[in-house]
Coordinates of C-alpha atoms in Angstrom, one line a residue:
M987 CA 0.1 -0.7 -0.2
P988 CA 1.4 3.7 -0.6
R989 CA 2.8 6.2 2.0
N990 CA 0.5 8.3 1.6
A991 CA -2.8 5.9 1.2
A992 CA -3.5 6.3 5.0
R993 CA -3.5 10.2 4.6
A994 CA -5.8 10.2 2.3
V995 CA -9.1 8.9 3.7
P996 CA -9.6 11.5 5.7
L997 CA -9.0 14.3 3.2
L998 CA -11.3 12.7 1.1
L999 CA -13.7 12.3 3.9
L1000 CA -13.7 16.2 4.1
L1001 CA -14.6 16.8 1.0
G1002 CA -16.9 14.5 0.5
W1003 CA -18.3 15.9 3.9
G1004 CA -18.0 19.4 2.4
A1005 CA -20.6 19.3 -0.6
V1006 CA -23.3 18.5 1.5
A1007 CA -22.1 21.3 3.7
A1008 CA -19.1 24.3 5.0
P1009 CA -18.7 23.3 9.4
V1010 CA -16.1 25.0 11.0
A1011 CA -12.8 23.5 9.6
R1012 CA -11.1 20.9 12.1
R1013 CA -8.3 19.6 11.5
P1014 CA -8.1 16.5 11.0
K1015 CA -7.7 13.3 13.1
V1016 CA -4.1 11.7 12.6
D1017 CA -4.0 8.1 11.8
R1018 CA -1.1 7.5 14.5
S1019 CA -0.2 4.0 13.3
A1020 CA 0.0 5.0 9.6
M1021 CA 2.5 8.1 10.6
R1022 CA 4.4 5.7 13.1
E1023 CA 4.9 3.1 9.9
A1024 CA 6.1 6.0 7.6
T1025 CA 8.4 7.7 9.8
S1026 CA 9.6 3.4 11.4
P1027 CA 13.4 3.7 11.5
T1028 CA 12.7 0.7 7.7
S1029 CA 13.7 3.8 5.9
P1030 CA 14.0 3.6 1.5
A1031 CA 17.7 4.2 1.7
V1032 CA 17.4 0.5 2.8
G1033 CA 15.8 -1.2 0.8
T1034 CA 18.2 0.1 -1.8
A1035 CA 22.2 -1.2 -3.1
S1036 CA 25.7 1.7 -2.8
S1037 CA 26.7 3.0 -5.4
A1038 CA 29.3 1.7 -5.5
S1039 CA 27.6 -2.1 -5.5
Y1040 CA 24.4 -0.8 -8.4
A1041 CA 25.5 -2.5 -11.1
H1042 CA 25.9 -6.0 -9.6
A1043 CA 22.7 -5.6 -8.2
L1044 CA 20.7 -4.1 -10.5
K1045 CA 22.1 -7.8 -12.5
A1046 CA 20.5 -9.6 -10.2
R1047 CA 17.5 -9.0 -10.2
L1048 CA 17.5 -8.9 -14.0
L1049 CA 19.2 -12.5 -14.0
H1050 CA 16.2 -13.6 -10.6
L1051 CA 13.3 -12.5 -13.8
E1052 CA 14.6 -14.5 -16.5
G1053 CA 14.8 -17.5 -14.2
Q1054 CA 18.9 -18.0 -13.4
Y1055 CA 19.3 -18.3 -9.6
Q1056 CA 22.2 -18.9 -9.6
G1057 CA 23.6 -16.3 -12.0
A1058 CA 21.5 -13.8 -9.6
A1059 CA 23.4 -15.8 -6.4
D1060 CA 27.1 -15.1 -7.6
E1061 CA 25.9 -11.1 -8.7
L1062 CA 24.6 -10.6 -5.0
R1063 CA 28.1 -11.2 -3.3
L1064 CA 30.3 -9.2 -5.9
A1065 CA 28.3 -6.1 -4.7
L1066 CA 28.0 -7.6 -1.4
A1067 CA 31.6 -7.8 -1.2
T1068 CA 31.6 -4.0 -1.6
D1069 CA 28.5 -3.2 0.9
E1070 CA 29.3 -5.9 3.6
A1071 CA 26.2 -4.5 5.6
N1072 CA 23.8 -4.1 3.2
P1073 CA 20.5 -5.4 5.2
Y1074 CA 18.7 -5.1 1.0
L1075 CA 21.3 -7.7 -0.6
L1076 CA 21.5 -9.2 2.3
T1077 CA 18.2 -10.6 1.9
R1078 CA 17.9 -10.5 -1.5
L1079 CA 20.8 -12.6 -1.8
G1080 CA 19.1 -15.3 0.6
E1081 CA 16.1 -15.4 -1.7
E1082 CA 18.6 -16.5 -4.2
L1083 CA 19.7 -19.7 -1.8
L1084 CA 15.9 -20.3 -0.8
L1085 CA 15.3 -20.3 -4.5
L1086 CA 18.7 -22.3 -5.5
G1087 CA 17.3 -25.5 -2.1
E1088 CA 20.3 -24.0 0.2
L1089 CA 18.1 -22.9 3.2
D1090 CA 20.9 -23.1 5.9
R1091 CA 22.9 -20.7 3.7
A1092 CA 19.8 -18.9 3.6
E1093 CA 18.8 -18.7 7.1
R1094 CA 22.8 -17.9 7.8
E1095 CA 22.3 -14.7 5.2
L1096 CA 18.9 -13.6 5.9
R1097 CA 19.2 -13.2 10.1
R1098 CA 22.8 -11.3 9.5
A1099 CA 20.4 -8.6 7.6
V1100 CA 18.1 -8.9 10.4
E1101 CA 20.7 -8.8 12.9
L1102 CA 22.3 -5.5 10.8
Q1103 CA 18.9 -3.9 11.0
P1104 CA 16.4 -5.9 13.0
R1105 CA 12.8 -3.4 11.6
Y1106 CA 13.9 -4.3 8.5
Y1107 CA 10.6 -6.2 7.5
E1108 CA 10.8 -7.7 3.8
A1109 CA 14.4 -9.4 5.5
R1110 CA 12.2 -10.8 8.2
L1111 CA 9.6 -12.0 6.1
M1112 CA 12.2 -13.8 4.1
L1113 CA 13.9 -14.8 6.9
A1114 CA 9.6 -17.0 8.2
R1115 CA 10.0 -18.2 5.2
V1116 CA 13.4 -19.9 5.0
L1117 CA 12.5 -21.0 8.0
K1118 CA 9.6 -22.0 6.9
E1119 CA 11.1 -24.5 4.1
A1120 CA 13.7 -25.6 6.9
R1121 CA 10.4 -27.7 8.8
K1122 CA 10.7 -24.1 11.8
S1123 CA 7.5 -23.0 11.3
R1124 CA 7.2 -21.9 15.3
L1125 CA 11.1 -20.0 14.7
A1126 CA 8.8 -18.2 11.4
Q1127 CA 6.5 -17.3 13.3
Q1128 CA 7.8 -15.5 15.8
H1129 CA 9.4 -13.3 12.7
L1130 CA 6.2 -13.2 11.5
R1131 CA 4.5 -12.3 14.4
R1132 CA 7.5 -9.8 15.0
A1133 CA 7.1 -8.4 10.7
I1134 CA 3.3 -7.5 11.3
R1135 CA 4.7 -5.2 15.3
L1136 CA 7.1 -3.5 12.0
K1137 CA 4.6 -3.0 9.8
P1138 CA 0.5 -3.5 11.2
R1139 CA -1.0 -1.9 7.9
E1140 CA 0.8 -4.4 5.6
P1141 CA -0.7 -7.5 4.6
E1142 CA 1.8 -10.2 3.8
A1143 CA 2.2 -11.0 7.2
Y1144 CA -0.1 -11.8 8.5
L1145 CA -1.1 -14.2 5.2
Q1146 CA 2.0 -15.8 5.7
L1147 CA 1.2 -16.5 9.1
A1148 CA -2.1 -17.6 7.9
Q1149 CA -0.6 -20.7 6.1
L1150 CA 1.1 -21.4 8.5
H1151 CA -1.0 -22.1 11.3
L1152 CA -3.1 -23.9 8.1
E1153 CA -0.6 -26.3 6.8
A1154 CA -0.4 -27.1 10.7
R1155 CA -3.7 -27.4 11.3
A1156 CA -3.9 -24.9 13.3
N1157 CA -7.2 -22.8 11.7
E1158 CA -9.2 -21.7 14.0
K1159 CA -5.4 -19.9 14.4
A1160 CA -5.3 -19.2 10.9
V1161 CA -9.0 -17.2 10.5
K1162 CA -7.2 -15.3 13.5
A1163 CA -4.6 -14.0 11.9
V1164 CA -7.0 -12.7 8.5
E1165 CA -9.5 -11.1 10.7
A1166 CA -6.3 -9.4 12.5
L1167 CA -4.9 -8.0 9.2
A1168 CA -9.3 -7.8 8.7
A1169 CA -8.4 -5.0 11.9
A1170 CA -5.3 -3.4 10.8
L1171 CA -6.2 -2.8 7.8
P1172 CA -10.2 -1.8 6.8
G1173 CA -11.6 -3.3 4.0
E1174 CA -9.4 -5.2 3.1
V1175 CA -10.1 -8.5 0.8
S1176 CA -7.0 -10.9 0.1
G1177 CA -7.2 -12.1 3.5
Y1178 CA -10.4 -14.0 3.8
R1179 CA -10.3 -14.7 0.2
R1180 CA -7.0 -16.8 0.2
L1181 CA -8.4 -17.8 2.8
G1182 CA -11.7 -19.6 2.0
L1183 CA -10.5 -20.5 -0.5
A1184 CA -7.2 -22.6 0.9
L1185 CA -9.8 -23.9 3.6
A1186 CA -11.8 -25.2 1.2
E1187 CA -9.0 -27.3 -0.5
R1188 CA -8.4 -28.5 2.6
G1189 CA -12.1 -30.1 3.5
D1190 CA -13.3 -27.1 5.5
P1191 CA -15.9 -25.8 4.3
V1192 CA -17.9 -24.3 7.5
R1193 CA -14.8 -21.7 7.8
A1194 CA -14.0 -20.9 4.2
E1195 CA -18.2 -20.4 3.7
R1196 CA -17.5 -17.3 6.3
M1197 CA -14.6 -16.3 5.4
L1198 CA -15.4 -16.4 1.5
K1199 CA -18.3 -14.2 2.8
R1200 CA -17.2 -12.1 4.8
A1201 CA -14.7 -11.8 1.2
L1202 CA -17.9 -11.2 -1.2
A1203 CA -18.9 -8.4 1.4
R1204 CA -15.4 -6.1 0.0
D1205 CA -16.0 -7.1 -2.7
P1206 CA -20.0 -8.8 -3.9
G1207 CA -17.8 -9.5 -7.8
D1208 CA -15.0 -12.1 -6.4
V1209 CA -16.3 -14.1 -9.7
E1210 CA -13.7 -16.9 -7.8
A1211 CA -14.7 -16.5 -4.3
L1212 CA -18.5 -17.2 -5.6
I1213 CA -17.9 -20.2 -7.5
T1214 CA -16.2 -21.6 -4.6
L1215 CA -19.7 -21.0 -2.2
A1216 CA -20.7 -21.8 -5.5
R1217 CA -19.3 -26.1 -4.4
L1218 CA -19.5 -25.6 -1.1
N1219 CA -23.0 -25.0 -0.8
E1220 CA -23.6 -27.9 -3.3
K1221 CA -22.2 -30.3 -1.4
A1222 CA -24.4 -29.7 1.3
G1223 CA -28.0 -30.3 -0.6
R1224 CA -27.9 -26.0 -0.3
L1225 CA -29.2 -26.7 -4.2
A1226 CA -30.7 -23.3 -4.6
A1227 CA -28.0 -20.7 -2.5
A1228 CA -25.4 -22.7 -5.3
E1229 CA -26.9 -21.7 -8.2
E1230 CA -27.7 -18.3 -6.5
Y1231 CA -24.0 -18.1 -6.5
L1232 CA -23.8 -18.7 -9.6
A1233 CA -26.0 -16.5 -10.9
R1234 CA -24.3 -13.5 -9.4
A1235 CA -20.8 -15.2 -11.0
L1236 CA -22.5 -15.2 -14.7
E1237 CA -22.9 -11.4 -14.0
R1238 CA -19.5 -11.3 -14.3
D1239 CA -18.7 -13.1 -16.8
P1240 CA -21.6 -15.0 -18.8
D1241 CA -19.3 -16.9 -21.0
N1242 CA -17.5 -19.2 -18.5
A1243 CA -19.1 -22.2 -19.9
A1244 CA -17.8 -24.3 -16.5
M1245 CA -20.7 -21.9 -14.8
L1246 CA -23.4 -21.9 -17.5
E1247 CA -23.5 -26.3 -17.8
G1248 CA -22.9 -26.3 -13.4
A1249 CA -25.8 -23.4 -12.9
G1250 CA -28.0 -25.3 -15.5
R1251 CA -26.9 -29.1 -14.0
L1252 CA -28.6 -27.3 -10.6
A1253 CA -31.2 -25.8 -12.0
L1254 CA -32.3 -29.7 -13.6
R1255 CA -31.7 -31.0 -9.8
L1256 CA -33.6 -28.2 -8.4
G1257 CA -35.9 -29.7 -11.1
S1258 CA -36.6 -26.5 -13.9
S1259 CA -35.7 -27.0 -16.8
V1260 CA -37.0 -24.0 -17.8
R1261 CA -34.0 -22.2 -16.0
A1262 CA -31.6 -24.7 -17.4
R1263 CA -32.4 -24.2 -20.8
A1264 CA -31.9 -21.0 -20.5
Y1265 CA -28.6 -21.1 -19.3
F1266 CA -28.2 -24.4 -22.1
D1267 CA -28.6 -21.8 -25.0
R1268 CA -26.5 -19.2 -24.4
L1269 CA -23.9 -22.0 -23.5
L1270 CA -24.6 -23.7 -26.5
A1271 CA -25.3 -20.3 -28.2
D1272 CA -22.4 -19.4 -29.9
T1273 CA -20.0 -22.9 -30.4
G1274 CA -20.5 -25.7 -33.0
D1275 CA -19.1 -28.3 -30.4
P1276 CA -20.8 -31.6 -30.9
E1277 CA -19.5 -32.5 -27.8
L1278 CA -21.1 -29.6 -26.2
T1279 CA -23.9 -29.9 -26.8
V1280 CA -24.3 -33.5 -25.8
Q1281 CA -23.0 -33.5 -22.5
V1282 CA -25.7 -30.9 -22.3
A1283 CA -28.4 -33.2 -24.0
L1284 CA -27.3 -36.2 -22.2
L1285 CA -27.5 -33.4 -18.2
F1286 CA -31.2 -33.5 -19.4
L1287 CA -31.3 -37.2 -19.8
S1288 CA -30.7 -37.9 -17.3
A1289 CA -32.8 -35.7 -15.9
R1290 CA -35.4 -37.7 -17.1
D1291 CA -36.3 -34.7 -19.7
N1292 CA -36.5 -36.8 -22.9
P1293 CA -38.0 -33.6 -24.6
S1294 CA -35.6 -30.8 -24.1
A1295 CA -32.4 -33.1 -24.7
L1296 CA -33.9 -34.1 -28.3
E1297 CA -35.0 -30.3 -28.5
V1298 CA -31.1 -29.6 -28.3
L1299 CA -29.3 -32.5 -29.8
D1300 CA -32.6 -32.1 -32.8
A1301 CA -31.1 -27.4 -33.0
A1302 CA -27.5 -29.3 -33.4
R1303 CA -28.5 -31.6 -35.9
G1304 CA -29.4 -28.4 -38.5
G1305 CA -26.8 -26.2 -37.5
R1306 CA -23.0 -25.9 -36.5
G1307 CA -23.4 -28.6 -34.1
A1308 CA -23.9 -31.3 -36.7
S1309 CA -22.1 -34.5 -36.0
P1310 CA -22.5 -38.6 -36.6
R1311 CA -22.6 -38.6 -32.6
V1312 CA -24.8 -35.9 -32.3
S1313 CA -26.8 -37.1 -34.7
F1314 CA -26.9 -40.4 -32.7
Y1315 CA -27.8 -39.2 -29.7
A1316 CA -31.2 -37.4 -31.0
G1317 CA -31.6 -41.4 -32.6
L1318 CA -31.2 -42.8 -29.5
V1319 CA -33.4 -40.6 -27.8
H1320 CA -36.3 -40.1 -30.9
E1321 CA -35.6 -44.6 -30.2
R1322 CA -36.5 -44.1 -26.2
L1323 CA -39.5 -41.3 -27.1
R1324 CA -41.2 -44.6 -29.5
H1325 CA -40.1 -42.1 -32.0
F1326 CA -39.5 -44.9 -35.1
E1327 CA -40.0 -43.2 -38.1
Q1328 CA -37.8 -40.0 -36.4
A1329 CA -35.2 -42.6 -35.2
A1330 CA -33.9 -44.1 -38.2
A1331 CA -33.6 -41.0 -40.0
A1332 CA -32.0 -39.9 -37.3
Y1333 CA -29.5 -43.2 -37.7
A1334 CA -29.3 -42.3 -40.8
E1335 CA -27.3 -39.4 -41.0
V1336 CA -24.5 -40.9 -38.9
P1337 CA -21.9 -41.7 -42.3
D1338 CA -20.3 -44.8 -43.2
G1339 CA -16.8 -44.2 -42.5
S1340 CA -17.8 -43.1 -38.2
V1341 CA -17.2 -45.3 -35.7
L1342 CA -21.1 -45.4 -34.8
A1343 CA -22.1 -46.0 -37.8
A1344 CA -22.1 -50.0 -37.3
D1345 CA -24.3 -49.6 -33.6
A1346 CA -26.2 -46.9 -35.3
R1347 CA -26.9 -49.1 -38.8
A1348 CA -27.7 -51.6 -36.4
R1349 CA -30.4 -49.6 -35.0
R1350 CA -32.1 -48.3 -38.0
A1351 CA -33.6 -51.6 -38.8
L1352 CA -34.9 -52.4 -35.9
C1353 CA -36.4 -48.6 -36.0
L1354 CA -37.7 -49.1 -39.1
S1355 CA -39.1 -52.6 -38.5
Q1356 CA -41.0 -50.9 -35.3
A1357 CA -42.1 -49.0 -38.2
G1358 CA -43.2 -51.2 -39.7
R1359 CA -41.4 -50.6 -42.7
H1360 CA -39.4 -54.8 -42.5
P1361 CA -38.4 -54.9 -46.1
E1362 CA -36.1 -51.3 -45.5
A1363 CA -34.9 -52.7 -42.1
L1364 CA -35.1 -56.7 -42.9
A1365 CA -32.7 -55.1 -45.8
L1366 CA -30.1 -53.1 -43.7
L1367 CA -29.7 -56.4 -41.1
A1368 CA -28.6 -58.5 -44.3
E1369 CA -25.4 -56.0 -44.9
A1370 CA -25.0 -56.1 -41.7
I1371 CA -24.9 -59.5 -41.3
E1372 CA -22.5 -60.5 -44.6
E1373 CA -19.9 -57.7 -42.7
N1374 CA -20.3 -59.3 -39.4
P1375 CA -21.4 -62.7 -39.3
E1376 CA -20.5 -64.1 -36.8
D1377 CA -22.3 -61.1 -34.1
T1378 CA -25.3 -62.5 -32.6
G1379 CA -27.0 -59.7 -32.1
L1380 CA -27.6 -59.0 -35.7
R1381 CA -29.0 -62.7 -35.7
I1382 CA -31.5 -62.0 -33.1
Q1383 CA -32.5 -58.4 -34.5
Q1384 CA -33.2 -60.5 -37.9
A1385 CA -35.4 -62.4 -36.3
R1386 CA -37.2 -60.2 -34.5
A1387 CA -37.8 -58.0 -38.1
V1388 CA -39.1 -61.8 -39.7
E1389 CA -41.6 -62.3 -36.6
R1390 CA -42.6 -58.7 -36.4
G1391 CA -43.2 -58.2 -40.5
G1392 CA -45.9 -61.5 -40.0
D1393 CA -43.5 -64.4 -40.6
A1394 CA -42.7 -66.2 -37.0
E1395 CA -42.1 -69.4 -38.0
R1396 CA -39.1 -67.6 -40.7
A1397 CA -38.0 -66.3 -37.8
V1398 CA -37.9 -70.0 -35.1
A1399 CA -36.5 -71.1 -38.6
L1400 CA -33.2 -68.3 -38.4
L1401 CA -33.0 -68.5 -34.7
R1402 CA -32.4 -72.6 -35.2
E1403 CA -29.7 -71.6 -38.4
A1404 CA -27.9 -69.7 -35.5
L1405 CA -28.2 -71.5 -33.6
G1406 CA -26.0 -74.3 -35.6
R1407 CA -23.7 -71.9 -36.0
K1408 CA -23.3 -71.2 -31.9
R1409 CA -25.0 -72.1 -29.3
A1410 CA -25.0 -68.6 -27.5
P1411 CA -27.1 -68.6 -24.1
E1412 CA -28.8 -65.8 -24.6
L1413 CA -29.6 -66.9 -29.1
L1414 CA -30.9 -69.6 -26.7
E1415 CA -32.6 -67.5 -24.8
A1416 CA -34.0 -65.6 -27.9
F1417 CA -35.2 -69.0 -29.5
A1418 CA -37.4 -69.7 -26.5
S1419 CA -39.2 -66.3 -26.7
T1420 CA -39.8 -66.3 -29.8
L1421 CA -41.4 -69.8 -29.6
K1422 CA -42.6 -68.6 -26.3
R1423 CA -44.4 -66.5 -27.9
L1424 CA -45.8 -68.5 -30.7
G1425 CA -47.2 -70.7 -27.7
R1426 CA -45.2 -73.3 -28.2
L1427 CA -44.2 -73.7 -24.4
G1428 CA -42.2 -76.9 -24.3
E1429 CA -39.5 -75.9 -26.6
A1430 CA -39.1 -72.2 -25.4
L1431 CA -38.9 -75.1 -22.1
A1432 CA -36.4 -77.3 -22.9
A1433 CA -34.0 -74.5 -24.8
L1434 CA -34.0 -72.5 -21.9
R1435 CA -32.9 -75.1 -19.2
E1436 CA -30.3 -75.8 -22.0
A1437 CA -29.1 -71.5 -21.7
I1438 CA -28.8 -72.7 -18.1
S1439 CA -26.5 -75.5 -17.5
Q1440 CA -25.0 -73.6 -20.1
A1441 CA -24.3 -70.5 -17.8
P1442 CA -25.6 -71.4 -14.9
E1443 CA -25.0 -67.9 -13.1
D1444 CA -26.5 -66.4 -16.1
A1445 CA -29.5 -64.3 -15.1
A1446 CA -30.9 -63.4 -18.4
P1447 CA -32.2 -66.3 -19.1
R1448 CA -33.1 -67.8 -15.9
Y1449 CA -36.2 -65.0 -16.1
V1450 CA -37.2 -66.0 -19.7
L1451 CA -38.0 -69.7 -17.8
A1452 CA -40.4 -67.9 -14.7
T1453 CA -42.0 -66.0 -17.4
V1454 CA -42.6 -70.2 -19.7
L1455 CA -42.9 -71.0 -16.7
L1456 CA -46.0 -68.4 -16.1
D1457 CA -47.7 -68.9 -19.5
M1458 CA -47.3 -72.9 -19.1
G1459 CA -50.1 -71.4 -15.9
D1460 CA -46.8 -73.1 -13.6
V1461 CA -47.4 -70.0 -10.6
P1462 CA -45.1 -71.4 -7.9
G1463 CA -42.8 -72.4 -10.0
A1464 CA -42.7 -68.9 -11.4
L1465 CA -41.6 -67.6 -9.2
Y1466 CA -38.4 -70.7 -7.6
S1467 CA -37.4 -69.7 -10.6
M1468 CA -38.3 -65.8 -10.6
R1469 CA -36.1 -65.6 -6.8
S1470 CA -33.8 -67.6 -8.2
V1471 CA -32.4 -64.5 -10.4
L1472 CA -32.7 -62.2 -7.1
R1473 CA -30.9 -65.0 -5.7
L1474 CA -28.1 -64.0 -8.0
E1475 CA -28.7 -60.5 -9.0
P1476 CA -30.2 -59.1 -5.3
D1477 CA -30.6 -55.8 -7.0
H1478 CA -32.0 -57.3 -9.8
A1479 CA -35.6 -55.2 -9.7
P1480 CA -37.5 -56.8 -13.1
A1481 CA -36.7 -59.9 -10.8
M1482 CA -38.6 -57.6 -8.1
N1483 CA -41.7 -56.1 -10.1
F1484 CA -42.2 -59.5 -11.8
I1485 CA -43.0 -61.6 -8.1
G1486 CA -44.8 -58.7 -6.9
Y1487 CA -46.9 -58.1 -9.5
L1488 CA -47.2 -62.0 -10.0
L1489 CA -47.7 -61.8 -6.3
A1490 CA -51.2 -59.2 -5.9
Q1491 CA -51.8 -60.6 -9.5
H1492 CA -53.3 -63.4 -7.8
G1493 CA -54.1 -61.6 -3.9
Q1494 CA -50.5 -63.8 -1.7
D1495 CA -49.1 -61.1 0.1
F1496 CA -50.1 -58.2 -0.5
A1497 CA -47.3 -56.5 2.3
E1498 CA -44.5 -58.5 0.4
A1499 CA -45.9 -57.5 -3.0
E1500 CA -46.1 -54.0 -2.5
R1501 CA -42.3 -53.8 -0.9
L1502 CA -40.8 -55.9 -3.3
V1503 CA -42.3 -52.7 -6.1
R1504 CA -40.7 -49.7 -4.1
R1505 CA -38.0 -51.6 -3.9
A1506 CA -37.3 -52.2 -7.9
L1507 CA -38.7 -47.9 -8.0
A1508 CA -36.2 -47.2 -6.0
L1509 CA -33.5 -48.6 -7.9
R1510 CA -34.8 -47.8 -11.6
P1511 CA -37.5 -44.8 -10.9
D1512 CA -39.7 -43.2 -12.8
T1513 CA -39.6 -46.6 -14.6
G1514 CA -43.1 -47.3 -16.4
S1515 CA -43.6 -50.9 -16.2
F1516 CA -42.8 -51.1 -12.5
L1517 CA -45.4 -48.2 -11.7
D1518 CA -47.6 -50.2 -14.0
S1519 CA -47.3 -52.8 -11.3
L1520 CA -47.9 -50.4 -8.1
G1521 CA -51.1 -49.1 -9.6
W1522 CA -52.8 -52.8 -10.6
I1523 CA -51.3 -53.6 -6.9
H1524 CA -54.0 -50.8 -5.4
Y1525 CA -56.1 -52.0 -8.1
Q1526 CA -55.8 -55.6 -6.6
R1527 CA -56.2 -53.8 -3.8
G1528 CA -60.2 -52.1 -4.7
D1529 CA -57.7 -49.1 -4.3
Y1530 CA -59.2 -47.6 -8.0
P1531 CA -58.0 -43.8 -6.7
N1532 CA -54.5 -44.7 -6.3
A1533 CA -54.5 -47.2 -8.9
V1534 CA -55.1 -44.6 -11.5
R1535 CA -53.1 -42.4 -10.9
T1536 CA -50.4 -44.6 -10.8
L1537 CA -51.2 -46.0 -13.9
A1538 CA -52.1 -43.1 -15.4
R1539 CA -48.4 -42.1 -14.8
A1540 CA -47.3 -45.4 -16.1
A1541 CA -49.0 -44.7 -18.7
E1542 CA -46.8 -41.6 -19.9
L1543 CA -43.5 -42.5 -19.3
E1544 CA -44.7 -45.8 -21.2
P1545 CA -48.0 -44.4 -23.8
E1546 CA -47.0 -47.3 -26.1
E1547 CA -46.9 -50.3 -23.4
P1548 CA -50.9 -52.3 -23.9
V1549 CA -50.3 -53.8 -20.4
I1550 CA -50.4 -50.1 -19.4
L1551 CA -53.1 -49.5 -21.6
E1552 CA -55.1 -52.1 -20.4
H1553 CA -54.5 -52.2 -16.2
L1554 CA -55.2 -48.5 -17.0
G1555 CA -58.6 -48.7 -18.8
D1556 CA -59.6 -51.1 -16.3
A1557 CA -58.9 -48.7 -13.4
Y1558 CA -61.3 -46.0 -15.3
Q1559 CA -63.6 -48.8 -15.3
R1560 CA -64.0 -49.2 -11.8
V1561 CA -64.4 -45.3 -11.2
S1562 CA -67.2 -44.6 -13.3
R1563 CA -64.8 -42.8 -16.1
P1564 CA -66.3 -45.6 -18.9
E1565 CA -65.0 -42.3 -22.2
A1566 CA -61.8 -42.9 -20.8
A1567 CA -61.1 -46.5 -20.2
A1568 CA -62.1 -46.6 -23.7
E1569 CA -60.0 -44.6 -24.7
A1570 CA -56.8 -46.3 -22.7
W1571 CA -58.3 -49.5 -24.5
R1572 CA -58.7 -48.5 -28.5
R1573 CA -54.5 -46.8 -27.2
A1574 CA -54.1 -50.4 -26.2
L1575 CA -55.5 -52.0 -29.7
E1576 CA -53.4 -49.3 -32.1
V1577 CA -50.4 -50.4 -30.1
L1578 CA -51.1 -54.4 -30.7
E1579 CA -52.7 -53.8 -34.3
R1580 CA -48.5 -52.8 -34.7
M1581 CA -46.5 -54.9 -33.0
P1582 CA -48.8 -57.9 -32.6
E1583 CA -46.0 -59.4 -31.0
A1584 CA -46.6 -56.5 -27.5
A1585 CA -49.5 -58.3 -26.4
D1586 CA -49.4 -60.1 -23.3
P1587 CA -51.8 -62.6 -23.1
A1588 CA -51.0 -63.8 -26.3
D1589 CA -55.0 -63.0 -27.3
Q1590 CA -54.9 -59.7 -25.5
R1591 CA -56.6 -58.0 -28.4
V1592 CA -59.1 -60.8 -28.1
L1593 CA -60.1 -59.9 -24.8
I1594 CA -59.3 -56.1 -24.9
E1595 CA -62.4 -56.3 -27.5
R1596 CA -64.6 -58.0 -25.3
K1597 CA -64.2 -55.4 -22.6
L1598 CA -64.8 -52.3 -25.3
K1599 CA -67.7 -54.0 -26.6
L1600 CA -68.9 -54.4 -22.7
L1601 CA -68.3 -51.0 -22.3
S1602 CA -70.5 -50.5 -25.5
T1603 CA -73.7 -52.0 -23.8
G1604 CA -72.6 -51.0 -20.6
A1605 CA -72.3 -54.7 -18.9
A1606 CA -68.4 -54.0 -18.0
G1607 CA -68.1 -54.3 -14.9
R1608 CA -70.7 -56.9 -14.2

């Protein structure tokens, strides 16, 4: 701080008051500590070299700035040859020796400087630094306290003392050192700021937050302090406060990408897609970076905001952010939302040379098949299989596409042919599932038992076996098989859901049924099929209003799942809402028209048509 700054304060105050009124002139109050500092024996002469040594001292400084510390030390020794009792030169030599790692020699030279001029502030500071590096922290503290007494309005000694306390894990003492600086120099911000940042890094969030808030009170626009406070509040679960700190930081630095991403993520966690879009739109406005676009879309997906993810990706596909990854992820989101035509179009944008080309082609074929465009799907799959004949996943997908096209027997033949090449467990499982949909349960059972014998630790064929046993009317066997899935994978959420649904369907232990389904939902929240099971438990218990609420949410999440739609229609019918019931059942029939393999049970379409007919005659539910 300049020596005349302390004297300028009373003058500024007088000028300010004079603008309001012109009182009788008074003698300004004397700041005695500033006067003592200005007139201390640490005269300007201490901080200079004599004329005889000046050239060497200047050259040493230039070498120091170039990082040539040994050369600087040599020049300082030459300077000391003609000016041996100069505390300034001894202090500079001590600094060079410190940088060279020669701590003993540095300490010796600095002690000489202090002995020659005990009130030389810079020598005390440098000696404290050397003692700190030599792990003589108690001695370092003594010299820093002496330096503070010499110049109580200079921040550096306070800050070094706080750092010493921090390294000794005496955080409260570090706080007191900074508070002493604030008392000596009101308005000084660096102490609170530096200590707050250091405490945050060292895992002391309470003291860090206290220090940083005090720093902000003095400098409200300190971006780093605001960011750190945002991070501390987020870790503490105070998300709204964290977002507010980032919003304040963005007022100072509105284009900071990391802060925009962080604020958008916090807004999503707080449930506000609108605020998140505002942050992310600013983030993406001036960039054509496709990776950033994908990252933002993934954040929306993790918040289960699929429409916003889709808007971000689709906007990039038509602009500067277009890339194979953007198109691929757009396809994934459209597929998740069962927008199969749009998904296929997005996958088609992925060029053949991309690392994503093979996956994009396979997924495009799946979506074309789901959209009813079976010949195109099969043509793509044939090309893919020709390139990768050992890919069992492609062969399974080919069989499913053939089955969706209405030729289930050919699908069985394709899977049997694939099994002739390689009897992989996943092929056996797909083969059994296809036979199950055809009602050939005995053959399906045999294929599944073979798959289990080949891979006894694989839960997947056991899961399908449970569904086959259920179709065969063997409820105890189905429950036993599904419980074996849980023994292999205790957190297998679909198995929990299956058992819970089956128990409720047969009126067996509603309490266990609900416990299992709720546990599945805890593992995979907002899963439509799990909510369907919970809604069906409410229905079976006679709690029809709760059944409607839960099943309506399930249908929102999986709008093209015929079982959920049928259950929703049943629940609406029970609460005397026949129009809503008919609408839900008709939607289920529309889905079954496009995807007959989704029927569960196999005659589901006939059963729903019967319900609609009874509803029209007023006989439903009797």
